[in-house]
Amino acid sequence: MSVEMLISSLYVFALAAFLGYQIISRVPPLLHTPLMAATNAISGISLVGSLVTAGAQHSTFSTILGVIAVISATINVVGGFMITERMLKMFQDKLPEKNDSKEKEKRS
Amino acid sequence: MSVEMLISSLYVFALAAFLGYQIISRVPPLLHTPLMAATNAISGISLVGSLVTAGAQHSTFSTILGVIAVISATINVVGGFMITERMLKMFQDKLPEKNDSKEKEKRS
Amino acid sequence: MESKYLIEIAYVIASILFIFGLKGLSHPKSARNGMNLAAMGMLVAVVGTLLHHEIVSYTWIIVGLLVGSLIGSVMALKVSMNSLPQRQALSLAFGALAATLVGIAEYSRGDQLGAFKMTALGFEVLFGSLTIAGSVIAYAKLQELLRGTPITFKGQNIFNIALFAVTIGIFIYLIFAPENTILFYVMVGLAFLFGLLMVLPIGAADMPVVMSLMNSYAGLASAATGFALNNNVLIIAGTLDGFSGFILSILMCKAMNRSMTNVLFGAFGGASEEQQAIEGVQREVGVEDVAVQLAYARQVVIVPGYGLATAQAQHTVRELAEALEHRGVIVKYAIHPVAGRMPGHMNVLLAEANVPYSSLYELEQINSEMAATDVSVVIGANDVVNPDARDNPKSPIAGMPIIEVDKSKQVIVLKRGKGKGFSGIENPLFFKPNTGMLYGDAKASLAKLVQAVQQA
Amino acid sequence: MESKYLIEIAYVIASILFIFGLKGLSHPKSARNGMNLAAMGMLVAVVGTLLHHEIVSYTWIIVGLLVGSLIGSVMALKVSMNSLPQRQALSLAFGALAATLVGIAEYSRGDQLGAFKMTALGFEVLFGSLTIAGSVIAYAKLQELLRGTPITFKGQNIFNIALFAVTIGIFIYLIFAPENTILFYVMVGLAFLFGLLMVLPIGAADMPVVMSLMNSYAGLASAATGFALNNNVLIIAGTLDGFSGFILSILMCKAMNRSMTNVLFGAFGGASEEQQAIEGVQREVGVEDVAVQLAYARQVVIVPGYGLATAQAQHTVRELAEALEHRGVIVKYAIHPVAGRMPGHMNVLLAEANVPYSSLYELEQINSEMAATDVSVVIGANDVVNPDARDNPKSPIAGMPIIEVDKSKQVIVLKRGKGKGFSGIENPLFFKPNTGMLYGDAKASLAKLVQAVQQA
Ligand SMILES: NC(=O)c1ccc[n+]([C@@H]2O[C@H](COP(=O)([O-])OP(=O)(O)OC[C@H]3O[C@@H](n4cnc5c(N)ncnc54)[C@H](OP(=O)(O)O)[C@@H]3O)[C@@H](O)[C@H]2O)c1
Ligand SMILES: NC(=O)c1ccc[n+]([C@@H]2O[C@H](COP(=O)([O-])OP(=O)(O)OC[C@H]3O[C@@H](n4cnc5c(N)ncnc54)[C@H](OP(=O)(O)O)[C@@H]3O)[C@@H](O)[C@H]2O)c1
């Protein structure tokens, strides 16, 4: 791990932190529950670590841990995205008309 | 220039692009002129390149170019920040009372 | 070498898609598309990872992916919207389990663990194991397998602090002596214990705050792993996650006017003994009277709370609103930011019942309309409409912003009996002369009301 | 080695401070603090750079910094707010000069120029030299050293395209054969020529769009340099810059309902010969009449435009507003997004004159109030209040959102004579029965009005 890479990780972290703040603070309260589910699903990105552990065959011990990790991370990812989709679909179903009328209200 | 570094530059660029879009699109029209002056000043960061050129003494030619570059970049940076400050001071001078009253209006 | 760059590029794409995905959540219109992008990002990341040169066998990976997808999708399709908080707790537990196991496996390989990598790894398993324990307790409390009120014992806080200090001490020792395997597992165990003991004394309704915090730490831990492995997508996803949890927990605390310390260590909810009873009586009203009041009102505001979720009454409440609207009554829903057991919980429930979100109003919006409201209908909400929060500076919930139903002309409260809200305190609203109590399960009462309104 | 890491850390800090700085600009309250942070960031970056191991002598660096600071601060303190657009053009030119010179010096060192580095370097000098030429022309046009209207010749667009193609061709050749020094300088020269020819046929008022675009490209070029030198602060600052320029130019085009192509290649402004004259007369009014009208109005809306800037009348207009407010008249300012010669130009001018920004209204806000306005006072604005943009789909400015002063009960227009606006078209507003024309320099007319109002 070179110092160069560490510094460039620092840049990525700093930028991601700003961006995270900006993006998340713009999510309306209406969508806070889907937000929780969605970030949980995205946090399943640690799945990538478990994939390598499960496939690398370092030792039986680590393979077993890896497979359990793959299962739980996949539950998290698949379940998370699906339930978010279920929720958002409910919000979107009643979108077209209602939203227009609200915008109209604002303009008039 | 290793591929690793290129990829991490790519991350930095992608994040900065998102962030740039988010931040700039939130600047109110009121402050568009200061914004133009400010980004101009910040773009003077290329000053760092000219500093090295001016101080490295590779050749007289490059030193001369470097010094002219330092001068123009400094004009840009110092002038840019100072004029932005001049403008923003004008906006801020009449802040306290007026802003409160506006916020009160909103709440009531 | 080639495959390495492909992986890197897959990760860049995944990061960008994640960001687009979360950006989409700034509006219900763009949210679904956004989430599709994020899911695609995850797919790209997974496919990219499969090219990793260390992977020699795909059998177990495929088994794991299939089993996980199966369980995950069944859970996602079966879970009722009313038990979303529980699901969230479980999902947090699964995520933490995965992170902890990977951390342990990584540690057990044992090759050249530098101080830096050991630090990141340590964070990962510490937070991971703490979070597993914490979120299982959270699940149990929300699902009412455990008592929802704080479970405390004497000297708890001091014991917890000591436990915490010991765990951290071991962690610091391990950074310098990573080869001490036994201590490593002791640390994992202590962190687990700490997770249990930390969450037990917290009340059920405060679980979302705890869960958000744990989520946020989990995100930061995975960012730390990203630093150690030089993996930018981990840094980005972890940081986004960390901020999301952090911002949400802050928002919740603000909406309750309580400090984070009070939430985590205050053993809040249900335990205040030295409370004076309120003098006066609760006026009980009948379904017919309420129906007539509602039917002839100009504007009705509905305030849903936790009771709506437990009674699963969201569909019935929409029917009532429709029956009223049919008669020309203006119906608005007032959503308190911490009504229910999860931020945004009420919004999702009402969306499920096809309530258009343009009729959902936030706290400030609706409070300015309260004086012009003929009847407020409080359905299974309690603390979020407790006027003591505004009027009585000594109340445990003093300063919490409330929906000021007491300013409307008439208030109807639907609840099962004389139960208290999460905070465990009396609600003077129920004793006001213009408040009528309609006792019974929210769903049953609402169904009766719908019939009565249709006949009025 | 040590110093290298210090530099890197300085750059990380600088990047973070730049971002905080621009974030500050989201509100006038936080803007000044933000800019102080950004300036500090620049200082940190400069000081860090001075540690660079290649730097062997500081003499010339110090001379350069001193001379530059001196010139820069004199310029910043002396420039009048009315000539901000010119200053912006000059500053752009200086920035581009610095980038180009560094690029040339870097090239002249000639050591191992790989294709990748040559590409970045090529972009840098190409954009740089184009921008120097373009912004000098922009300066000359804004300062009225050159004719403000488009300067065109036959076959111009084709010639420019050919020139562009040749330049790019040379660039591509150079990427593969970077050692061809003569071609390199030819390319720089051609890019300069292209810059001249590209901006000459663009009208003075469109300069802000061109300047923003050039700014945006300059930013991207410096991001490209950052890629080549592995310098993240360059990437970040360049990208932020690039986006700022890009977003501003898009906003301006939207506010004029014109495409970028039309702005850049349409030779817009002043040249439309086949225009029909409008029948009717412009009704001239006297200072006393206007003063009485204003003094007894309930609400007055002031619409400033480019003429206010040239007449330097911002202070006088504030005096008039104060005199009116003193009499109980409600005075509001309507700011069109492209009024004047720079986005936000009017806001700065009025802020300079101590007009509180809470009385500045944007287009949509004020248009909904126009019908309730007794008198609109148009001060040196023309195109931005031209009702043809709304009513006449054949007008060159058709579809541009305007401030609908023609919907207010009375309109008073302050201008010197029968001059046209930037677009060069007639304005039917001036011929309407409820429009009164008050001829004369805006400042002089306003001063007379102030007196008359005070005596009314
Ligand atoms: N949402 C979040 O994110 C979050 C986060 C942290 C803390 N909290 C806390 O959670 C609480 C939420 O307040 P809230 O007003 O929504 O709920 P609440 O104060 O917990 O009150 C719920 C009420 O619903 C009634 N109820 C329960 N089941 C019912 C049923 N089946 N039918 C009808 N009524 C029923 C109960 O009375 P009976 O027993 O008499 O029926 C109780 O009074 C607040 O104290 C808040 O601070 C929430
Ligand atoms: N602001 C930007 O960022 C931007 C960007 C791109 C394009 N533009 C273009 O610029 C134009 C701006 O519109 P605008 O309405 O502000 O200005 P305008 O249409 O250019 O009109 C200016 C008016 O001011 C009058 N005037 C000039 N000097 C004066 C003085 N000393 N005293 C009194 N009156 C004076 C002129 O008439 P007399 O000669 O009769 O006095 C003229 O009619 C638009 O066409 C817009 O599309 C602006």
Coordinates of C-alpha atoms in Angstrom, one line a residue, chain A residues 1 5-6 9-10 12-13 16-17 19-21 23-58 61-63 65 67-92 94-95 98-99 102-103, chain C residues 11 19 22-23 25-29 31-32 35-36 38-39 42 45-46 49 52 54-57 60-61 64-65 68-69 71-73 76-77 79 81 84 87-88 91 94-95 97-98 101-102 104-105 108-109 116 212 215 227 230 232 234-237 239-241 243-244 247-248 251 342-345 347-348 351-352 354-358 360 362:
Chain A
M1 CA 0.0 0.0 0.0
M5 CA -2.7 5.3 -3.1
L6 CA -3.5 6.2 0.4
S9 CA -8.2 7.1 -1.3
L10 CA -8.3 10.2 0.9
V12 CA -12.2 9.7 -2.9
F13 CA -13.3 9.7 0.7
A16 CA -17.8 11.0 -1.4
A17 CA -18.4 12.5 2.0
L19 CA -21.5 14.1 -2.1
G20 CA -23.1 11.9 0.5
Y21 CA -24.1 14.9 2.6
I23 CA -27.4 13.9 -1.8
I24 CA -28.9 12.4 1.4
S25 CA -29.9 15.8 2.8
R26 CA -32.0 16.3 -0.3
V27 CA -34.1 13.2 0.1
P28 CA -37.6 14.2 1.3
P29 CA -39.0 12.7 4.5
L30 CA -41.6 11.0 2.3
L31 CA -38.9 8.7 1.1
H32 CA -36.9 8.1 4.3
T33 CA -38.0 4.5 4.7
P34 CA -37.1 3.6 1.1
L35 CA -33.8 5.4 1.7
M36 CA -33.0 3.2 4.7
A37 CA -33.8 0.1 2.7
A38 CA -31.8 1.3 -0.3
T39 CA -28.6 2.3 1.6
N40 CA -28.8 -1.1 3.3
A41 CA -29.0 -2.8 0.0
I42 CA -26.1 -0.8 -1.4
S43 CA -24.0 -1.5 1.8
G44 CA -24.3 -5.1 0.6
I45 CA -21.4 -4.1 -1.7
S46 CA -19.3 -5.8 0.9
L47 CA -20.7 -8.9 -0.9
V48 CA -17.7 -8.5 -3.3
G49 CA -15.4 -9.3 -0.4
S50 CA -17.3 -12.4 0.5
L51 CA -17.4 -13.6 -3.1
V52 CA -13.6 -13.7 -3.1
T53 CA -13.5 -15.4 0.2
A54 CA -15.9 -18.0 -0.8
G55 CA -14.2 -18.7 -4.1
A56 CA -10.5 -18.5 -3.1
Q57 CA -10.3 -21.9 -1.3
H58 CA -7.7 -20.8 1.1
F61 CA -12.7 -22.7 7.4
S62 CA -12.5 -19.6 5.3
T63 CA -14.6 -21.1 2.5
L65 CA -17.3 -18.5 6.4
V67 CA -20.3 -19.0 1.7
I68 CA -22.3 -18.0 4.8
A69 CA -21.2 -14.4 4.1
V70 CA -22.3 -14.7 0.5
I71 CA -25.7 -15.9 1.5
S72 CA -26.3 -13.2 4.1
A73 CA -25.0 -10.5 1.9
T74 CA -27.1 -11.7 -1.0
I75 CA -30.2 -11.8 1.2
N76 CA -29.4 -8.2 2.1
V77 CA -28.8 -7.0 -1.4
V78 CA -31.6 -8.8 -3.2
G79 CA -34.1 -8.3 -0.4
G80 CA -33.1 -4.7 0.0
F81 CA -33.5 -3.8 -3.7
M82 CA -36.7 -5.7 -4.0
I83 CA -38.4 -4.2 -1.0
T84 CA -37.3 -0.7 -2.1
E85 CA -38.8 -1.4 -5.5
R86 CA -42.0 -2.6 -3.8
M87 CA -42.2 0.6 -1.8
L88 CA -41.3 3.0 -4.6
K89 CA -43.8 1.4 -6.9
M90 CA -46.5 2.3 -4.5
F91 CA -45.4 5.8 -4.5
Q92 CA -45.1 6.0 -8.3
K94 CA -50.3 7.4 -8.1
L95 CA -47.9 9.9 -9.6
K98 CA -51.6 14.1 -8.7
N99 CA -48.2 15.6 -9.3
K102 CA -49.8 20.0 -7.4
E103 CA -47.5 21.8 -9.8
Chain C
Y11 CA -16.2 -0.8 -9.8
I19 CA -24.6 7.8 -6.8
L22 CA -29.3 7.7 -4.4
K23 CA -29.7 11.0 -6.3
L25 CA -34.3 9.4 -4.3
S26 CA -34.6 13.2 -4.1
H27 CA -38.0 12.8 -5.8
P28 CA -40.6 10.0 -5.9
K29 CA -40.8 10.4 -9.7
A31 CA -36.7 7.2 -7.3
R32 CA -37.6 4.0 -9.0
M35 CA -32.9 2.3 -7.7
N36 CA -32.9 0.3 -10.9
A38 CA -28.2 1.2 -8.3
A39 CA -29.3 -2.4 -8.6
M42 CA -24.5 -3.9 -7.8
A45 CA -19.8 -5.0 -9.3
V46 CA -20.6 -8.6 -8.6
T49 CA -15.6 -9.4 -8.9
H52 CA -11.0 -11.9 -9.6
E54 CA -8.0 -15.4 -6.5
I55 CA -11.3 -17.1 -7.2
V56 CA -10.6 -20.7 -8.2
S57 CA -14.0 -22.3 -7.8
W60 CA -19.9 -22.4 -3.7
I61 CA -20.3 -18.9 -4.9
G64 CA -24.4 -18.9 -2.0
L65 CA -25.8 -16.5 -4.5
G68 CA -29.3 -15.8 -0.7
S69 CA -31.4 -14.6 -3.6
I71 CA -34.3 -16.2 0.8
G72 CA -34.0 -12.5 0.1
S73 CA -36.7 -12.3 -2.5
A76 CA -39.0 -9.0 0.4
L77 CA -42.2 -10.2 -1.2
V79 CA -43.0 -9.0 4.5
M81 CA -45.4 -3.0 5.1
L84 CA -40.8 -2.8 7.8
R87 CA -37.2 -6.2 8.4
Q88 CA -34.8 -3.3 8.4
S91 CA -31.4 -6.9 7.1
F94 CA -27.4 -10.0 7.7
G95 CA -25.2 -7.2 6.4
L97 CA -22.9 -10.9 9.6
A98 CA -21.4 -10.9 6.1
L101 CA -17.4 -13.3 8.6
V102 CA -15.3 -11.8 5.8
I104 CA -12.7 -13.2 10.4
A105 CA -11.8 -15.2 7.2
S108 CA -7.6 -16.3 9.7
R109 CA -5.5 -16.2 6.5
F116 CA -3.0 -0.4 8.9
S212 CA -29.5 4.3 11.7
N215 CA -25.9 1.5 9.8
F227 CA -8.9 2.2 2.5
N230 CA -7.5 0.2 -1.8
N232 CA -12.7 2.8 -4.0
L234 CA -16.1 0.3 -0.9
I235 CA -15.0 3.7 0.2
I236 CA -17.8 5.4 -1.8
A237 CA -20.6 3.1 -0.9
T239 CA -19.3 6.8 2.9
L240 CA -22.7 7.2 1.3
D241 CA -24.1 4.7 3.7
F243 CA -23.8 9.7 5.9
S244 CA -27.3 8.4 5.2
I247 CA -28.3 12.3 8.8
L248 CA -31.3 10.2 9.5
L251 CA -33.1 14.2 11.9
M342 CA -39.3 4.3 11.4
P343 CA -38.8 7.6 9.7
G344 CA -41.2 7.8 6.7
H345 CA -43.1 4.7 8.0
N347 CA -45.8 7.6 4.2
V348 CA -45.1 4.1 3.0
A351 CA -48.8 4.9 -0.1
E352 CA -49.5 1.2 0.1
N354 CA -53.1 4.2 -2.5
V355 CA -53.3 7.5 -0.7
P356 CA -51.8 10.1 -3.1
Y357 CA -48.8 11.7 -1.6
S358 CA -50.0 15.1 -2.5
L360 CA -49.8 14.0 2.9
E362 CA -45.6 17.7 6.9

